[in-house]
N, CA, C and O atoms as a Tinker XYZ file with bonds, in Angstrom:
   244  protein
     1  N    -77.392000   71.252000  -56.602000    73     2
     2  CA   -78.253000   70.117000  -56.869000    64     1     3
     3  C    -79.229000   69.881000  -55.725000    63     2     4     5
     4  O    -80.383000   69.523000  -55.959000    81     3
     5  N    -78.672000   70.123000  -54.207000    73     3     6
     6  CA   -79.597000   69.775000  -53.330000    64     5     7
     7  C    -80.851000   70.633000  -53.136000    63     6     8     9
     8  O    -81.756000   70.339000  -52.355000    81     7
     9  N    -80.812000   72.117000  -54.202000    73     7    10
    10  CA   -81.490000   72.724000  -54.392000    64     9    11
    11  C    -82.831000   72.581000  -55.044000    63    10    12    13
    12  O    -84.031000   72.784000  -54.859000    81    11
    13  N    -81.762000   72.012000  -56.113000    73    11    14
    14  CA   -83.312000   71.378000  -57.328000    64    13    15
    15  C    -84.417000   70.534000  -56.815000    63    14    16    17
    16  O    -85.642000   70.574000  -56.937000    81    15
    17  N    -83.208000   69.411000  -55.929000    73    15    18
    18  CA   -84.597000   68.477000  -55.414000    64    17    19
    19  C    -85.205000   68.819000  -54.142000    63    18    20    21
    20  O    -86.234000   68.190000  -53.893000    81    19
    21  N    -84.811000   69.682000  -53.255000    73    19    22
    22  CA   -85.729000   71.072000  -52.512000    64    21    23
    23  C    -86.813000   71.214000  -53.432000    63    22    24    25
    24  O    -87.720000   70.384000  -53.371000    81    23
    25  N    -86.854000   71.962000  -54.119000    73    23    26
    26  CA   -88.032000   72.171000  -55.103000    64    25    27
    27  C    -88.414000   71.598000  -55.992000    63    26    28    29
    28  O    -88.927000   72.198000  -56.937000    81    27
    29  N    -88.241000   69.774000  -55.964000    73    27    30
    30  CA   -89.212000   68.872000  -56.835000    64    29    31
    31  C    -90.289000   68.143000  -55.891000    63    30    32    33
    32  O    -90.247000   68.073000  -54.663000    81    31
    33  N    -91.138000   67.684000  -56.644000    73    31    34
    34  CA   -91.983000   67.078000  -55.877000    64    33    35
    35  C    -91.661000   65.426000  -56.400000    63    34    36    37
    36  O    -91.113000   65.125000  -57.460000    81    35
    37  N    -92.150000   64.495000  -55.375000    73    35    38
    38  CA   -91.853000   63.395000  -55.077000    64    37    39
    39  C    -93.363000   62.792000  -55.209000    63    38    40    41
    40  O    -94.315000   63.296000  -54.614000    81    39
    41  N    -93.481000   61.535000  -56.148000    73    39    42
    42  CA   -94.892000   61.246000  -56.500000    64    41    43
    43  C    -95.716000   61.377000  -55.193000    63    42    44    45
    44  O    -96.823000   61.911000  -55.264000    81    43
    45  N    -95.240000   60.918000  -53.987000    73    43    46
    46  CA   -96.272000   60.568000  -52.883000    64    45    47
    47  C    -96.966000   61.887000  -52.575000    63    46    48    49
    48  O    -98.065000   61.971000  -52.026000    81    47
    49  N    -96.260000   62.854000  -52.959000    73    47    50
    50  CA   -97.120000   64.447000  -52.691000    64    49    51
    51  C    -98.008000   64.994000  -54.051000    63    50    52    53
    52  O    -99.050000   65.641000  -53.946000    81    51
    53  N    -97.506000   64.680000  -55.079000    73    51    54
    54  CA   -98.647000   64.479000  -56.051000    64    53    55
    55  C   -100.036000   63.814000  -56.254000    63    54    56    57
    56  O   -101.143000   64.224000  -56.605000    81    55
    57  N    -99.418000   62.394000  -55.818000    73    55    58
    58  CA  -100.797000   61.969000  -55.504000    64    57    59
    59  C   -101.769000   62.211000  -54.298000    63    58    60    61
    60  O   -102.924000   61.801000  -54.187000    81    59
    61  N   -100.794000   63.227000  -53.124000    73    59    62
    62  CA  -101.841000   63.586000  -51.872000    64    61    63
    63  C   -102.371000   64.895000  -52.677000    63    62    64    65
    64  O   -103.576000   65.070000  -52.858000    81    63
    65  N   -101.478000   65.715000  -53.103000    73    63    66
    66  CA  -102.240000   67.016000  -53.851000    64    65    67
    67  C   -103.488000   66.521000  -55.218000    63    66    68    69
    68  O   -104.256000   67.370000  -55.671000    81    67
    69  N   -103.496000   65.523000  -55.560000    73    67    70
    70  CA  -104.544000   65.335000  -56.426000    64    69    71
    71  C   -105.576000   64.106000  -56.096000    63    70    72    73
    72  O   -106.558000   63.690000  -56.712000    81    71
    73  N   -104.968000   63.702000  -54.898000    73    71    74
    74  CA  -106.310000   62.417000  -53.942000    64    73    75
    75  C   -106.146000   61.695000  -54.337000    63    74    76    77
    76  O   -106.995000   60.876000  -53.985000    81    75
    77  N   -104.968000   60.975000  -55.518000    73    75    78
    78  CA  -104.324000   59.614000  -56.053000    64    77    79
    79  C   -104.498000   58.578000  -54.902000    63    78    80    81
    80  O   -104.205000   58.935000  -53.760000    81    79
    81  N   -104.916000   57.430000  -55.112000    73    79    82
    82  CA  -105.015000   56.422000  -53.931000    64    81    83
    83  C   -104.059000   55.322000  -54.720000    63    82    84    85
    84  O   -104.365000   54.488000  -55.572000    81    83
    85  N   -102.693000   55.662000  -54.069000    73    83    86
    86  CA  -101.934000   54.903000  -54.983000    64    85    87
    87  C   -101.885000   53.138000  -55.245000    63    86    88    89
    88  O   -101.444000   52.428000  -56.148000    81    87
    89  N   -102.526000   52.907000  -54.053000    73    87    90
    90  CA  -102.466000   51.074000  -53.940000    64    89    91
    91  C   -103.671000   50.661000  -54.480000    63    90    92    93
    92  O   -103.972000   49.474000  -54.607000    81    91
    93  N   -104.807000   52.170000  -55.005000    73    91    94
    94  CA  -105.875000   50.957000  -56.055000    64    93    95
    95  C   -105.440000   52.028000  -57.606000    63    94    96    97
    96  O   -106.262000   52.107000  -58.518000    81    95
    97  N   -104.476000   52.551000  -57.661000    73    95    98
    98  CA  -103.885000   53.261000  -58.663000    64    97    99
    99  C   -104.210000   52.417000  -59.788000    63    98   100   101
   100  O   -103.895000   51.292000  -59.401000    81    99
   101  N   -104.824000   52.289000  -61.382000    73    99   102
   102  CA  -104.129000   51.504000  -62.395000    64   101   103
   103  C   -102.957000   52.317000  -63.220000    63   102   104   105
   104  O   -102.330000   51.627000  -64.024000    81   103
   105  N   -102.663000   53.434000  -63.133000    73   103   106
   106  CA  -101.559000   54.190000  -63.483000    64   105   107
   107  C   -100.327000   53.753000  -63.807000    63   106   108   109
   108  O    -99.781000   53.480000  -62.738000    81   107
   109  N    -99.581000   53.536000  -64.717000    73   107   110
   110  CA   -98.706000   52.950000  -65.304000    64   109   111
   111  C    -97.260000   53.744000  -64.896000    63   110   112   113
   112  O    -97.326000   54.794000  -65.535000    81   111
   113  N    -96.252000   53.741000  -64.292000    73   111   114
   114  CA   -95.838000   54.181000  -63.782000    64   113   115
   115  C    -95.033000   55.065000  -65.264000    63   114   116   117
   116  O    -94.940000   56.279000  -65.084000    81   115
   117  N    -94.667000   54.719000  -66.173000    73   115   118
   118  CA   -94.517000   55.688000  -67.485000    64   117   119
   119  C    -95.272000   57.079000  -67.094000    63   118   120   121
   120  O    -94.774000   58.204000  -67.092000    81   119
   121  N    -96.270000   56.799000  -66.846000    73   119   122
   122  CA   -97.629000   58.087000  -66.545000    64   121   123
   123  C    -97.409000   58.880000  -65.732000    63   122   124   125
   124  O    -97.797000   60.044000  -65.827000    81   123
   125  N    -96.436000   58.217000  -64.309000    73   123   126
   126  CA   -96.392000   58.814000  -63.088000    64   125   127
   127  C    -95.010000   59.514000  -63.412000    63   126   128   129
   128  O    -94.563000   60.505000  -62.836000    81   127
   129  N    -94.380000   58.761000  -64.515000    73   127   130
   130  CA   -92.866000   59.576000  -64.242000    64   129   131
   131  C    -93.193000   60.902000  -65.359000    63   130   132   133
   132  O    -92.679000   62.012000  -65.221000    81   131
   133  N    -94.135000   60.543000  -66.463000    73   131   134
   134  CA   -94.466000   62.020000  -67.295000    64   133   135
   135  C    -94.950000   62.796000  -66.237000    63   134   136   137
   136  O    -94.271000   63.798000  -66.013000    81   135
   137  N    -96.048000   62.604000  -65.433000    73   135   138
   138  CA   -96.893000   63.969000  -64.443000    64   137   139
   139  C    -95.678000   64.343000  -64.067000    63   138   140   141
   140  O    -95.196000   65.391000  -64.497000    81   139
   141  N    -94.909000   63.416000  -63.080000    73   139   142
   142  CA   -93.701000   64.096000  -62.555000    64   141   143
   143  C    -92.744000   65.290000  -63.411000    63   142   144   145
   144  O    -92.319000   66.430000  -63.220000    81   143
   145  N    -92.721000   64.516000  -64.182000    73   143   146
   146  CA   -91.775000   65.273000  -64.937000    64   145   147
   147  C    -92.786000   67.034000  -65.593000    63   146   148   149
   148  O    -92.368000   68.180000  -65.429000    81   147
   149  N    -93.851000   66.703000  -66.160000    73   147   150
   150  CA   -94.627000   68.268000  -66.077000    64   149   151
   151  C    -94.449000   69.060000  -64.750000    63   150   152   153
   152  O    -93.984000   70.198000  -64.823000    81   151
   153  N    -94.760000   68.577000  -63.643000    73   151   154
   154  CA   -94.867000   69.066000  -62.832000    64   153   155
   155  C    -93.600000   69.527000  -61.689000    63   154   156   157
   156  O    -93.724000   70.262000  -60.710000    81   155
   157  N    -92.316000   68.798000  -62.204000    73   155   158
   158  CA   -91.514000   69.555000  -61.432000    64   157   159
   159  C    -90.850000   70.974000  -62.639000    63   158   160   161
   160  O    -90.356000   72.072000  -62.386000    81   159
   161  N    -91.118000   70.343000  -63.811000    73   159   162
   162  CA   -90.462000   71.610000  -64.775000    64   161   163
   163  C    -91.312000   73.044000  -64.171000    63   162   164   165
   164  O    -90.721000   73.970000  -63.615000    81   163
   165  N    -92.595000   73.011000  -64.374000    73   163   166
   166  CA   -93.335000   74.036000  -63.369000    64   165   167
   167  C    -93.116000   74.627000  -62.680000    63   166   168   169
   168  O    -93.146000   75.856000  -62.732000    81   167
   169  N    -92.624000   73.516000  -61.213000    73   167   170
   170  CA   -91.734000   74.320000  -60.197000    64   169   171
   171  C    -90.508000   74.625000  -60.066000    63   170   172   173
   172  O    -90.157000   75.390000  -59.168000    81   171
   173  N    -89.690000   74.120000  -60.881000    73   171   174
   174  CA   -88.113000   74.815000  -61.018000    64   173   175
   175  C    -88.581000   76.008000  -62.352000    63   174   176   177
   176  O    -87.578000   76.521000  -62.847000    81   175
   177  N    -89.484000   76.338000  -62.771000    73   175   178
   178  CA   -89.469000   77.450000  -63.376000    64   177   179
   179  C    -90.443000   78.776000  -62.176000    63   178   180   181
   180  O    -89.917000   79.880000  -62.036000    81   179
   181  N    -91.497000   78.539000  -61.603000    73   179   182
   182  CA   -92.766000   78.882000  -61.295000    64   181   183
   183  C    -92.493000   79.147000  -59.278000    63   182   184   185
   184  O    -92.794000   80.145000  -58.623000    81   183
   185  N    -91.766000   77.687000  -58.732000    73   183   186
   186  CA   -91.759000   77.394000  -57.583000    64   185   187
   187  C    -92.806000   76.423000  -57.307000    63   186   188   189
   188  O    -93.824000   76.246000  -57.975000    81   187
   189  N    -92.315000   75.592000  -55.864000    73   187   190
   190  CA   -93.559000   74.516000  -55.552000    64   189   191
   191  C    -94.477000   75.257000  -55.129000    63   190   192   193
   192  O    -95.543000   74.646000  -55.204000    81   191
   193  N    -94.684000   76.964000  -54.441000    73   191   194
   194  CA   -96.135000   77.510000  -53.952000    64   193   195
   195  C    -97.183000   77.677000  -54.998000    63   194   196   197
   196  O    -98.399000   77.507000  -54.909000    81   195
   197  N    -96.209000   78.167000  -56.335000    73   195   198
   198  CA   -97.279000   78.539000  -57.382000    64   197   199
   199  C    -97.953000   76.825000  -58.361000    63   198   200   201
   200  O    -99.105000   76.661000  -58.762000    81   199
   201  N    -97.299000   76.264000  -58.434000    73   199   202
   202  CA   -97.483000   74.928000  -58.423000    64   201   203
   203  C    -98.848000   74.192000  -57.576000    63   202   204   205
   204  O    -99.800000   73.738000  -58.212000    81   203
   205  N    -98.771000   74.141000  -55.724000    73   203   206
   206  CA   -99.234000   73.806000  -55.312000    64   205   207
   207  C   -100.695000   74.907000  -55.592000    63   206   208   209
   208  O   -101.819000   74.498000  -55.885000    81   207
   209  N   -100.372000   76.077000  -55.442000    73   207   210
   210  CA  -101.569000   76.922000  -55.680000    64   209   211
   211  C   -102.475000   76.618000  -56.996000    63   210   212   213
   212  O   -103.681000   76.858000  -56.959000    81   211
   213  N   -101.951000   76.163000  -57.983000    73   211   214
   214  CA  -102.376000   75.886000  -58.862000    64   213   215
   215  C   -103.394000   74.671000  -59.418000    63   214   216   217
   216  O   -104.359000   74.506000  -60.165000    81   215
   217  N   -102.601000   74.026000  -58.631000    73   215   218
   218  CA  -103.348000   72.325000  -58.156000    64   217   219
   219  C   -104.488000   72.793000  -57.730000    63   218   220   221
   220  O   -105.501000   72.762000  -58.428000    81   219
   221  N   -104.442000   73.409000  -56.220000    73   219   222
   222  CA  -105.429000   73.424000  -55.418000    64   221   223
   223  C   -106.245000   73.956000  -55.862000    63   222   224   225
   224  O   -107.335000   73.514000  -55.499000    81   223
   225  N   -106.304000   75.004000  -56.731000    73   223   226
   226  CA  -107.451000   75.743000  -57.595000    64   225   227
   227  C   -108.034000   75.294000  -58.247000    63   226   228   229
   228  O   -109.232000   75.275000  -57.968000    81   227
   229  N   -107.428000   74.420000  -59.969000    73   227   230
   230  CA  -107.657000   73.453000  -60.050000    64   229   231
   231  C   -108.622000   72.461000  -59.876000    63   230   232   233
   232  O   -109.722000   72.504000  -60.427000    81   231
   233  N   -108.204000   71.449000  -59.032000    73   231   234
   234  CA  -109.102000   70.549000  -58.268000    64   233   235
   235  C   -110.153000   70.803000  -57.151000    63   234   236   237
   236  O   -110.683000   69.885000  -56.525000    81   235
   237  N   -110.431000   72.217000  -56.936000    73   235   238
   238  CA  -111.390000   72.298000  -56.125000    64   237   239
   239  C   -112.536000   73.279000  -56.819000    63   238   240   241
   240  O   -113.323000   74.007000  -56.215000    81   239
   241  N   -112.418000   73.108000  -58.174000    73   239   242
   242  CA  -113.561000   73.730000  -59.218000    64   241   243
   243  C   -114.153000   73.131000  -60.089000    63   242   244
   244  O   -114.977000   73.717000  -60.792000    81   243
């Protein structure tokens, strides 16, 4: 188990990987626990590098 959450991500790194400014956020936290939830299935299938690589590509095109 201490494995899995090794390789989940934790909203506060989601929203630094996508520039989320969480305190003027209107994001419903329902919203934040779906991204979460896409996004750690990703990396327990994929890993957090291919994940983060993915983001970063992503958002900088």
């Amino acid at each position: 188990m201490a494995e899995t959450q090794d390789q989940s991500f934790e909203w506060n790194e989601v929203a630094d990987l996508f520039g989320i400014e969480d305190e003027n956020s209107d994001m419903v936290e329902a919203d934040r626990d779906r991204i979460l939830e896409r996004i750690n299935t990703l990396t327990g299938r994929y890993g957090r590098e291919y994940v983060i690589k993915k983001i970063t590509l992503q958002t900088t095109h």
